[in-house]
Coordinates of C-alpha atoms and ligand atoms in Angstrom, one line a residue:
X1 CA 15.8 -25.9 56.5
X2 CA 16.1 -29.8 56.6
X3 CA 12.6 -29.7 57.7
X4 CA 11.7 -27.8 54.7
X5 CA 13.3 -30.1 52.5
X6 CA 12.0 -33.5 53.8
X7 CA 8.3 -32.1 54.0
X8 CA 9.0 -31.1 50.2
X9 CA 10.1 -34.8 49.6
X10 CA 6.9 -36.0 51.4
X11 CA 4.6 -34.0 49.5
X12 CA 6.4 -35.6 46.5
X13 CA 5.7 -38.9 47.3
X14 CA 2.1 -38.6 46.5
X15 CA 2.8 -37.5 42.6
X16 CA 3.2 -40.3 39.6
X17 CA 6.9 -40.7 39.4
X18 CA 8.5 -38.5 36.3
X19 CA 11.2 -40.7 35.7
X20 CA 11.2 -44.5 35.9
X21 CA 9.3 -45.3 32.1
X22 CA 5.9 -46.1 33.5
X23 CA 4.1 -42.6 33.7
X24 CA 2.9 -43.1 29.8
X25 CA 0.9 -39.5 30.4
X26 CA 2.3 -36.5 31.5
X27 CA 5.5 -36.7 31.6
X28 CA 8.6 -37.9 29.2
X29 CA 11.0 -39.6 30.4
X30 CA 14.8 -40.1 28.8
X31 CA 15.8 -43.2 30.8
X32 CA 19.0 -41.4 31.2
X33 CA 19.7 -40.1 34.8
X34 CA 22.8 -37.4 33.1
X35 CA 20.2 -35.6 31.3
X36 CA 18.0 -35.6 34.5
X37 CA 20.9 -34.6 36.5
X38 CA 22.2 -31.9 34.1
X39 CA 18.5 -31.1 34.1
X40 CA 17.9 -30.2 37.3
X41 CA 21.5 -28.6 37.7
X42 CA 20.8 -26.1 34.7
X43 CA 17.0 -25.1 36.3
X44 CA 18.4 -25.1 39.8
X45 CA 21.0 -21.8 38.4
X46 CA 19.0 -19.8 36.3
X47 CA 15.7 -20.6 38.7
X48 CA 15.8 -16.9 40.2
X49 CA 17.5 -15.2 36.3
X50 CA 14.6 -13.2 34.5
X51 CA 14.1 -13.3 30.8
X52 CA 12.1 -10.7 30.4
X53 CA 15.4 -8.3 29.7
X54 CA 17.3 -9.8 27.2
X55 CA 19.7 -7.0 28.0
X56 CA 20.0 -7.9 31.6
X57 CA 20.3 -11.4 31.2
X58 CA 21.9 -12.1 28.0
X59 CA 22.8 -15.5 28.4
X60 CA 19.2 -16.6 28.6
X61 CA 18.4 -14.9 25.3
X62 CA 21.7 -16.7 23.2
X63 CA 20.3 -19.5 25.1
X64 CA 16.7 -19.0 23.2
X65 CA 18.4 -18.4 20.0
X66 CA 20.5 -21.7 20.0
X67 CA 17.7 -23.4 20.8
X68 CA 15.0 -21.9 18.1
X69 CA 18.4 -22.7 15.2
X70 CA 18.2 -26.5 16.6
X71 CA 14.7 -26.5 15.6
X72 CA 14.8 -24.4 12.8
X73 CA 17.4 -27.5 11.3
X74 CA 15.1 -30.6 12.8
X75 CA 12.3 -28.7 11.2
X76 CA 13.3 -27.8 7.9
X77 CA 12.7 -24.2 8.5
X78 CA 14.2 -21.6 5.5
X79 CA 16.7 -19.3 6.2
X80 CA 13.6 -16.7 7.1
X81 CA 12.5 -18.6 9.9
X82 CA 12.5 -16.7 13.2
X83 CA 10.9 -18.3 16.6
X84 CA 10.2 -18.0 20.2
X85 CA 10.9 -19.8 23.6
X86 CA 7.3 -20.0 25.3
X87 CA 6.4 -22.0 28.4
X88 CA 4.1 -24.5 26.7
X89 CA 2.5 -26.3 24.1
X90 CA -1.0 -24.3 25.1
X91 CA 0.8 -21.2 25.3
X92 CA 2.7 -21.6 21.6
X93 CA -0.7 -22.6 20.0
X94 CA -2.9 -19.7 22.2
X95 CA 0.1 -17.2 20.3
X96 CA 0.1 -18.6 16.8
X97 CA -4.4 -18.1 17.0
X98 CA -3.5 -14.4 18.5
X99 CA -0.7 -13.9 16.1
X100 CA -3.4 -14.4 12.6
X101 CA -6.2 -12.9 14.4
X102 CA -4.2 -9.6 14.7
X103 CA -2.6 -9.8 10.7
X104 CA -6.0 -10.0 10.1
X105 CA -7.8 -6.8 11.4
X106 CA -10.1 -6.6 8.5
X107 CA -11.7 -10.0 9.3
X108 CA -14.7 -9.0 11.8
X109 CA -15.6 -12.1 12.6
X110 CA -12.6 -14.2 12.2
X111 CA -12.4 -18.1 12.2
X112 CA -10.0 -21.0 12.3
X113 CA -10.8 -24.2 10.6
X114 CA -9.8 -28.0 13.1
X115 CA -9.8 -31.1 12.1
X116 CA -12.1 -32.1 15.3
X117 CA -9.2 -34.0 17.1
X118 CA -7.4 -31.0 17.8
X119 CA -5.7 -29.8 20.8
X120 CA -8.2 -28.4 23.2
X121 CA -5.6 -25.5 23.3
X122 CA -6.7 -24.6 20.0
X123 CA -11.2 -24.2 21.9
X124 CA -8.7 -22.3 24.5
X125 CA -7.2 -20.1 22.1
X126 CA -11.2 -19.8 20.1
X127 CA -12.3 -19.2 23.6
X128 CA -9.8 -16.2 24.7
X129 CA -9.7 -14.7 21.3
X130 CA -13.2 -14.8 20.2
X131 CA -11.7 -17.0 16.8
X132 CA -14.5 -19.0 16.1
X133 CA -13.3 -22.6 15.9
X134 CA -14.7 -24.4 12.8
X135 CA -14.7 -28.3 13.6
X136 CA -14.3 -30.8 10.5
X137 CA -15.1 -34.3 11.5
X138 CA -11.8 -36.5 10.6
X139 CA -11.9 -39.7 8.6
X140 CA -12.5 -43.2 9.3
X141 CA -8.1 -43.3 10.2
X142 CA -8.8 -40.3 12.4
X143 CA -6.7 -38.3 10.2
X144 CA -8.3 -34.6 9.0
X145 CA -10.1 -34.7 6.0
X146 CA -8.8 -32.4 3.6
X147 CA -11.4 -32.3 1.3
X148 CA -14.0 -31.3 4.1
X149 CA -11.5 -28.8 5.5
X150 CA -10.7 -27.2 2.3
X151 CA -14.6 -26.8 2.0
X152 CA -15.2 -25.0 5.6
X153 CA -12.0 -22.7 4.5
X154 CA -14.1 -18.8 4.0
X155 CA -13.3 -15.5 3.4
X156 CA -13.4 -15.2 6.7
X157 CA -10.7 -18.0 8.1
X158 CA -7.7 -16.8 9.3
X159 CA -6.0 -20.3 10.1
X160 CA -6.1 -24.0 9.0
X161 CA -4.9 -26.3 11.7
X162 CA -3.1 -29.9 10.9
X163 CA -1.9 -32.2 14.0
X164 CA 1.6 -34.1 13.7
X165 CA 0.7 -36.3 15.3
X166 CA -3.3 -35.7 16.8
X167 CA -3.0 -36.2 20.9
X168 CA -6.0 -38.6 21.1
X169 CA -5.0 -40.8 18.4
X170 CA -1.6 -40.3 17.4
X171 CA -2.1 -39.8 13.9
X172 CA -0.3 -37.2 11.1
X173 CA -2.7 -35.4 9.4
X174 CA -2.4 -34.8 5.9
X175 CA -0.3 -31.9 6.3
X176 CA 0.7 -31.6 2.7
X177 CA -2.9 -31.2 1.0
X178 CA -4.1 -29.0 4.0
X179 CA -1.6 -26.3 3.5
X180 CA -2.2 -26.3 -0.2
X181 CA -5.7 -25.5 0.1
X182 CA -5.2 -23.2 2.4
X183 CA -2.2 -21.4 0.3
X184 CA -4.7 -21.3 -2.2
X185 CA -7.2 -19.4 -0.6
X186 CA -3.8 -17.1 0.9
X187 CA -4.9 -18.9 4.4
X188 CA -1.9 -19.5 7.1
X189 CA -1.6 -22.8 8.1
X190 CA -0.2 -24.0 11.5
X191 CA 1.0 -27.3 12.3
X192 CA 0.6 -28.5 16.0
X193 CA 3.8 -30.7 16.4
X194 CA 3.8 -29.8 20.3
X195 CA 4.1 -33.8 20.9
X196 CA 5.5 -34.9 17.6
X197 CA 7.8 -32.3 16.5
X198 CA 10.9 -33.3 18.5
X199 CA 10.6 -37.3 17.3
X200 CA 9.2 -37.4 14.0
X201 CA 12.1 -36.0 12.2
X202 CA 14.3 -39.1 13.8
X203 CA 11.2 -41.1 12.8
X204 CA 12.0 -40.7 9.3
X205 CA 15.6 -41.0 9.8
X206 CA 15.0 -44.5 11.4
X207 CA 13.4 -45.3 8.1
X208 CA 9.8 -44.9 9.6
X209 CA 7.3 -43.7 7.5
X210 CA 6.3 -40.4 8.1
X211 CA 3.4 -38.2 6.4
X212 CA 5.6 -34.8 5.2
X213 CA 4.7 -32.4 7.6
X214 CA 7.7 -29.8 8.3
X215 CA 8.5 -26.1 7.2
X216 CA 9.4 -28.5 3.8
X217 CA 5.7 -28.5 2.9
X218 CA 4.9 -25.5 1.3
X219 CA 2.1 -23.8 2.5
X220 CA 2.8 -24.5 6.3
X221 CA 3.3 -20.7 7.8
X222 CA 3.9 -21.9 11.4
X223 CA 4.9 -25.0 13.8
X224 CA 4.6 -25.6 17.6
X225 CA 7.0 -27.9 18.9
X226 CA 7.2 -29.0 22.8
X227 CA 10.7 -29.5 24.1
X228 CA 8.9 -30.5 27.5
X229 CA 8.0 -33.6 25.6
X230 CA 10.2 -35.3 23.5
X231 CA 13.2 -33.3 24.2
X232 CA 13.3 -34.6 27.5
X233 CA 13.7 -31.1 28.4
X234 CA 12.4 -29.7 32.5
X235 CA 8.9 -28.7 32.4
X236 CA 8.1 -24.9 31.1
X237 CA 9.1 -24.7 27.5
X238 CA 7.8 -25.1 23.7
X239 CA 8.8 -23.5 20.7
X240 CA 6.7 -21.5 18.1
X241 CA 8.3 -21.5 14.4
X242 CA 7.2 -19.0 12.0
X243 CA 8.3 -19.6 8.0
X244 CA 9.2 -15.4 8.1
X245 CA 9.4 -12.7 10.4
X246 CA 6.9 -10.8 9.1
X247 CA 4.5 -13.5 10.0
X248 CA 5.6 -13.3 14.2
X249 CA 5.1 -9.7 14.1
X250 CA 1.6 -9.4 15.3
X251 CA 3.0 -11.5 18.4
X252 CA 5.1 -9.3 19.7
X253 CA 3.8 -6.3 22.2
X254 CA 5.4 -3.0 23.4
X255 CA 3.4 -0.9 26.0
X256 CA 4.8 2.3 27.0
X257 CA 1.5 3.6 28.0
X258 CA 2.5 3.4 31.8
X259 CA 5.6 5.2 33.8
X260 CA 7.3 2.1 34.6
X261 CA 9.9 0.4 32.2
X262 CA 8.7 -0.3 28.9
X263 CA 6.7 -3.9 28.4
X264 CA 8.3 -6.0 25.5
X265 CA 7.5 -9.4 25.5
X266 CA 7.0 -11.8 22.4
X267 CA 4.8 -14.2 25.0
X268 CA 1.6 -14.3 27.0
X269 CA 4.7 -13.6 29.9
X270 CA 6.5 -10.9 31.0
X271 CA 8.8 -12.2 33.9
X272 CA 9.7 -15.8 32.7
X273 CA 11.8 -17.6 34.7
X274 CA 15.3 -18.8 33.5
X275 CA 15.1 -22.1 34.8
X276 CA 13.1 -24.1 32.1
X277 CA 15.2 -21.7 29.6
X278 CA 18.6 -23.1 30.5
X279 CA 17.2 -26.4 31.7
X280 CA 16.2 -27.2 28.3
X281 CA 19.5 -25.3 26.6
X282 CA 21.3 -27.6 28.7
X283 CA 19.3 -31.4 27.8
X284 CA 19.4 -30.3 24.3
X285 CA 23.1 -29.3 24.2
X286 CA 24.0 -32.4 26.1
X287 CA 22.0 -35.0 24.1
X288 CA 22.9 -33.4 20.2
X289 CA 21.2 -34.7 17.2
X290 CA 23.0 -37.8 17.5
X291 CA 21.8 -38.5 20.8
X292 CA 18.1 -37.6 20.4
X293 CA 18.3 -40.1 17.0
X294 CA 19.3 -43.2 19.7
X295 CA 16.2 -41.8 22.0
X296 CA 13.9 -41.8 19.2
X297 CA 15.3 -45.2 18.1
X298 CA 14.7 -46.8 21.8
X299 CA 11.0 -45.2 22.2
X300 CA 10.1 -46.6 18.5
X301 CA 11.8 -49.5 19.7
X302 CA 9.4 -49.4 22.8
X303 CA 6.5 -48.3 20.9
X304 CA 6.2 -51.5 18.8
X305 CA 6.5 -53.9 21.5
X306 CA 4.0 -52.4 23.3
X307 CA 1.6 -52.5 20.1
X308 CA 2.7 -55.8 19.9
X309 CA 1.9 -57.1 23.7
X310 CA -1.6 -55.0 22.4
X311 CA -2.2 -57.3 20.0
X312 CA -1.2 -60.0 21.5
X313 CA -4.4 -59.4 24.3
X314 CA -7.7 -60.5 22.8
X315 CA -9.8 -58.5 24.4
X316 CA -7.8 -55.4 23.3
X317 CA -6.7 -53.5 20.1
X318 CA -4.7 -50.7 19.0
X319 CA -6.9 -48.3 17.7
X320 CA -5.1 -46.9 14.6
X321 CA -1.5 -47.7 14.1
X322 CA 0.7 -45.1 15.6
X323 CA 2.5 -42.9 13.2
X324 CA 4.5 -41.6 16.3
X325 CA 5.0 -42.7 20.2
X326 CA 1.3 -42.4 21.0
X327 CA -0.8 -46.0 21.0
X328 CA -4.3 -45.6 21.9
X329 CA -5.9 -48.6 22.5
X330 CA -10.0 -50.0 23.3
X331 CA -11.1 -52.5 24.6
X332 CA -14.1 -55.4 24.1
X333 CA -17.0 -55.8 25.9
X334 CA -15.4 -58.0 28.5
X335 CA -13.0 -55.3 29.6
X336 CA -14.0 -52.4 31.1
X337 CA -12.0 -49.6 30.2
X338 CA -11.8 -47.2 32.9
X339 CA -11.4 -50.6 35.6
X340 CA -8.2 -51.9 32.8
X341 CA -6.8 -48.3 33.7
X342 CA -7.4 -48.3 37.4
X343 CA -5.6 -52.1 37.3
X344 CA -2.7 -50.8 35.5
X345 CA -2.5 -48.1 37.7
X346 CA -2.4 -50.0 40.6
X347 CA 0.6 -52.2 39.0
X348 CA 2.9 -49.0 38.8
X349 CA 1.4 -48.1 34.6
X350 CA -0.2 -44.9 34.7
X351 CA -1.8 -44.9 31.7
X352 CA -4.8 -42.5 30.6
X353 CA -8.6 -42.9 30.1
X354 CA -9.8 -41.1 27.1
X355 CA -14.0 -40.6 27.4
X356 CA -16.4 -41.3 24.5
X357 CA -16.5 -38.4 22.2
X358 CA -18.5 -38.0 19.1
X359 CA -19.6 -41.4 18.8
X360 CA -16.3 -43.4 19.5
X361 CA -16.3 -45.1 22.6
X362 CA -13.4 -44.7 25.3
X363 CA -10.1 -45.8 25.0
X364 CA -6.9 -45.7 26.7
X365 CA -3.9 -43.5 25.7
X366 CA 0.0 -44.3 26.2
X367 CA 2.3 -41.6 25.6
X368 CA 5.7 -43.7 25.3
X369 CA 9.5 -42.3 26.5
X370 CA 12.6 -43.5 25.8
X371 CA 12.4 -44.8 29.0
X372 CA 9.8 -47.2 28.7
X373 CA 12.1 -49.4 26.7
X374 CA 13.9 -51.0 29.3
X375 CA 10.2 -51.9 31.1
X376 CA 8.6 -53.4 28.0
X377 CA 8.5 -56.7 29.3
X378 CA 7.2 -55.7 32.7
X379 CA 4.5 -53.4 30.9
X380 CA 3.1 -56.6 28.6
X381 CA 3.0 -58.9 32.1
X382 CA 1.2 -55.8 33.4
X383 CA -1.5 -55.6 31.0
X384 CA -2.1 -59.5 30.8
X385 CA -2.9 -59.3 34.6
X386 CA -4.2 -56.4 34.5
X387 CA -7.2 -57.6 31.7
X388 CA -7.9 -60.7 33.8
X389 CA -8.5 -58.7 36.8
X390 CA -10.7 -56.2 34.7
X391 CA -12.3 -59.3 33.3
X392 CA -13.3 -60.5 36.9
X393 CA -14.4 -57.4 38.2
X394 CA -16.7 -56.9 35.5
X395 CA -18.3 -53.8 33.7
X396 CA -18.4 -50.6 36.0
X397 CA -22.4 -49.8 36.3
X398 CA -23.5 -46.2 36.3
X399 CA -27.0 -46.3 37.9
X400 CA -29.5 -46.1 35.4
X401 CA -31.3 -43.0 37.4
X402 CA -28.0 -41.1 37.7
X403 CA -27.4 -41.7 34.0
X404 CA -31.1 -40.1 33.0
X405 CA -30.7 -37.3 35.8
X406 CA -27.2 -36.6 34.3
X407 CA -28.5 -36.2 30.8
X408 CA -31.7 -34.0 32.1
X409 CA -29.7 -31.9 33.9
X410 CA -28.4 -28.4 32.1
X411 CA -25.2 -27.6 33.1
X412 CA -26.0 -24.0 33.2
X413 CA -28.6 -24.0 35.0
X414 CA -26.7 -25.4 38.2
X415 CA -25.9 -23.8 41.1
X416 CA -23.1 -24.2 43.8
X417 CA -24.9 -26.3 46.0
X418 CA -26.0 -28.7 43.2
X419 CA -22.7 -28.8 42.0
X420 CA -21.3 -29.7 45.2
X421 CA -24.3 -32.6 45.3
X422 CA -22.9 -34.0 42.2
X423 CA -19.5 -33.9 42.8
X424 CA -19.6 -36.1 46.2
X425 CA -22.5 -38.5 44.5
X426 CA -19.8 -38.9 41.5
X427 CA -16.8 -39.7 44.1
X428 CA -14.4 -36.9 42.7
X429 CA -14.6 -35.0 45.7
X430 CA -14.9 -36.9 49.3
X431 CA -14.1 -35.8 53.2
X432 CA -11.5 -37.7 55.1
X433 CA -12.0 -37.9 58.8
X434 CA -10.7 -34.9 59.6
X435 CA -13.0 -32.6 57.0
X436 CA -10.4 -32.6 54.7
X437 CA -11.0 -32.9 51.0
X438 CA -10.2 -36.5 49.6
X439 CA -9.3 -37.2 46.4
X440 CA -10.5 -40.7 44.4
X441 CA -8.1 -43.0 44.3
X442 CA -9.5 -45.6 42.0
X443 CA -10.9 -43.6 38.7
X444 CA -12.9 -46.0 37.2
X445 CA -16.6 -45.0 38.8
X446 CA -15.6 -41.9 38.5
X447 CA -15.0 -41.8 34.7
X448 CA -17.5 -44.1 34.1
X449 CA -20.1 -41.8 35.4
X450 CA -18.3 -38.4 33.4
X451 CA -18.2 -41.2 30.0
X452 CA -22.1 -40.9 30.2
X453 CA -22.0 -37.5 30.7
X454 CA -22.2 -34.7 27.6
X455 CA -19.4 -33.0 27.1
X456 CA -21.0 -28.9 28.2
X457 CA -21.5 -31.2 31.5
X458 CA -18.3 -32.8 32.1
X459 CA -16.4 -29.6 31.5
X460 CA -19.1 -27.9 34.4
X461 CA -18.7 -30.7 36.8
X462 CA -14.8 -30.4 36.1
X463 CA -14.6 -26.8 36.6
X464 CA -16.9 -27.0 39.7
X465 CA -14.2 -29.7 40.8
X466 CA -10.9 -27.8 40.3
X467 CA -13.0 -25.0 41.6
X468 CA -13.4 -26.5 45.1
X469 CA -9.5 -28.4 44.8
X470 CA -8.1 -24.6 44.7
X471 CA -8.9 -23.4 48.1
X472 CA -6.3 -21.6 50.5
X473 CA -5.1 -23.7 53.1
X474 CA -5.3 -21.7 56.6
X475 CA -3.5 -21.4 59.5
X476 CA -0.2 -22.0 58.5
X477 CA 1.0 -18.5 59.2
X478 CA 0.5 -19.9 63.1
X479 CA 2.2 -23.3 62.7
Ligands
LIG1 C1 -0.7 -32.1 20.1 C2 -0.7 -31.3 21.3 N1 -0.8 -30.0 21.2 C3 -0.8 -29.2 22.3 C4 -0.5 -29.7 23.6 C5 -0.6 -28.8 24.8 O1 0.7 -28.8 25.4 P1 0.9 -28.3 26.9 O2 0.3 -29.3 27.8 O3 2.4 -28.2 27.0 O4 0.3 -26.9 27.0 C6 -0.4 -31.1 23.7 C7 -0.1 -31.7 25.0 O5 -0.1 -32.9 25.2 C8 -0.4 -31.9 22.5 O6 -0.3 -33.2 22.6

């Protein structure tokens, strides 16, 4: 049993640390070891309790409903509102795109208008149910247009999408003119708050500016909130807010068409684990509105000094200014990007490359925790050292010839073998000794050669990669 335990622990040791402040991707972290040991207590109980009976397991279901009225309050919802615990930002937004395409039956070819920096969930979502996703180039800030949005908006659009704040850049959309065009035109309107919706509200109560962007703008029918992020809440759970209940119906789903028990499940799940349920009851009870107001005011706190040690750099700059906890930052041409992340990797920073897209160039994203307040300092000595050593090592060269066979290649036109070709000749997949697969440990070659790559091929080369990670190991059954 002990064995079991310290393999587990082993196999651990190769993962970014979760808690610490210095995993700016991935992974929140309070800076508070209570919540994480309250945390792991709360998953550790309900780990083996199923939610898919609220009868049979009622606590998880007053669980779900004192959750969804905390952020009915933080959220400005009206008394109408109703809600529902899912396991994930991807999995609230793949529901709210399900949820209009079904209120919409009489649409046959239904579509949902993006600003273009979108979640990917949303090109998940388009992509799983056949919702065409309409892509309107933001502005100059990186905020949606509303005036090119309202003019994509048809007789056949079913949803208008605003971020609070936009992953890549961090930015609030203008919530408040997007939902009034698409009010006008009697078009839902769903706010992707999956990052922002559990610190922007403390934001404003700091006295931050804040674009409006709650259930107090009229006009927004639904909003996605993540308490896996800045709820500081165990991995597994988001919310999904509708303004009214008739607006959730089309989400939920009864099938008695079988001779087992009934299906009734407002989610993409049926069995859903307790765990993250009363994990996340449990952080969010423990750390109250008064406490999540002091974790906003430390990450704020954390965010600014980190734009400032940005600024201070002259070979970097902070994109936009953040209207939330997300910097992005670029770099000039005597930094390479993708070595700058590798170096402040390798210092104990894990921060994340971002690729060219659409005619920006990369840039380096920073999701910032609570947690990262007390490591401020550390993070700005960091990223000094961390540019010099850039600097030395110079630009990261893609080979001319691999750069014009990347772009003449068509992705769909490749077979297994070629795949497999490009994969070792880009370093993302290697052999160790033994013939086991090796994973890159230094990025930078790596992304440099997917940054010259179009986006139809990155996504083939990445799906040929996690295609040959997910392989059964064998032989254990004999160990
Ligand atoms: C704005 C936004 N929407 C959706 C998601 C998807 O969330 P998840 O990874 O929990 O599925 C994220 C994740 O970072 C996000 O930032």
């Amino acid at each position: 049993m002990s064995d079991t335990l310290d393999r587990l622990k082993a196999l651990q040791g190769a993962d970014l640390p979760v808690h610490g402040g210095r995993t700016l991707a991935y992974v929140y972290d309070a800076g508070d070891s209570e919540i994480d040991r309250i945390a792991r207590e709360a998953v550790a109980t309900y780990a083996g309790s199923n939610a898919l009976d609220p009868t049979a397991f009622p606590s998880l279901l007053q669980m779900e409903n004192e959750l969804l009225g905390f952020a009915c309050d933080l959220l400005d919802a009206p008394d109408t509102a109703v809600g529902t615990v899912t396991s994930g930002g991807t999995e609230s937004i793949l529901l709210a795109v399900q949820g209009v395409r079904d209120a919409r039956p009489e649409v046959a070819r239904p579509r949902m208008v993006l600003p273009s920096t979108a979640h990917a969930a949303f090109h998940k979502a388009a992509h799983y149910f056949g919702v065409e996703a309409v892509l309107v180039p933001v502005g100059p800030d990186f905020r949606a247009d509303p005036a090119a949005m309202a003019a994509a908006m048809d007789e056949s659009t079913v949803l208008v999408v605003a971020s609070a704040p936009s992953y890549a850049h961090g930015v609030v959309d203008p919530v408040g003119e997007i939902a009034a065009a698409a009010a006008a035109r009697g078009i839902r309107c769903h706010v992707d708050a999956c990052i922002g919706g559990w610190v922007l509200p403390y934001a404003a109560r700091l006295g931050r500016e804040v674009t409006p962007w709650t259930f107090a703008v009229e006009g927004v029918t639904s909003i996605s909130v993540d308490t896996h992020k800045y709820a500081y809440a165990p991995k597994g759970t988001s919310i999904l807010l509708h303004r009214d209940a008739g607006l959730r119906r089309p989400q939920l789903f009864a099938s008695a068409a079988w001779p087992g028990y009934t299906m009734l499940n407002a989610t993409t799940q049926s069995t859903r684990s307790g765990g993250p349920i009363a994990g996340t009851w449990a952080v969010v009870e423990h750390v109250g509105d008064a406490g999540y107001l002091t974790l906003a005011g430390r990450a704020f706190e954390a965010v600014d000094a980190i734009v400032a040690a940005i600024g201070a750099a002259p070979a970097l700059q902070v994109l936009v200014a953040p209207d939330s906890t997300l910097v992005t930052l670029t770099t000039d041409e005597t930094c390479d990007p993708f070595t700058l992340t590798d170096e402040l990797v390798a210092r104990g920073w894990y921060v994340q490359p971002q690729l060219s897209h659409a005619g920006d160039g990369p840039s380096i994203h920073l999701s910032v925790s609570a947690g990262t307040l007390a490591h401020v300092d550390d993070f700005a000595a960091a990223l000094v050292e961390s540019v010099a050593a850039a600097q030395a090592a110079g630009p990261v060269g893609v080979d001319p010839g691999v750069v014009a066979f990347i772009e003449a290649l068509d992705p769909a036109s490749l077979g297994d073998d070629d795949f497999d070709g490009l994969l070792a000749a880009s370093g993302l997949v290697g052999e160790t000794a033994d013939g086991d697969l090796a994973l890159p440990t230094r990025m930078a070659e790596v992304n440099a050669m997917l940054d010259v790559a179009s986006p139809a091929m990155r996504e083939a080369l990445l799906v040929a990669f996690l295609d040959r990670l997910q392989r059964p190991t064998r032989g254990r059954t004999t160990t």
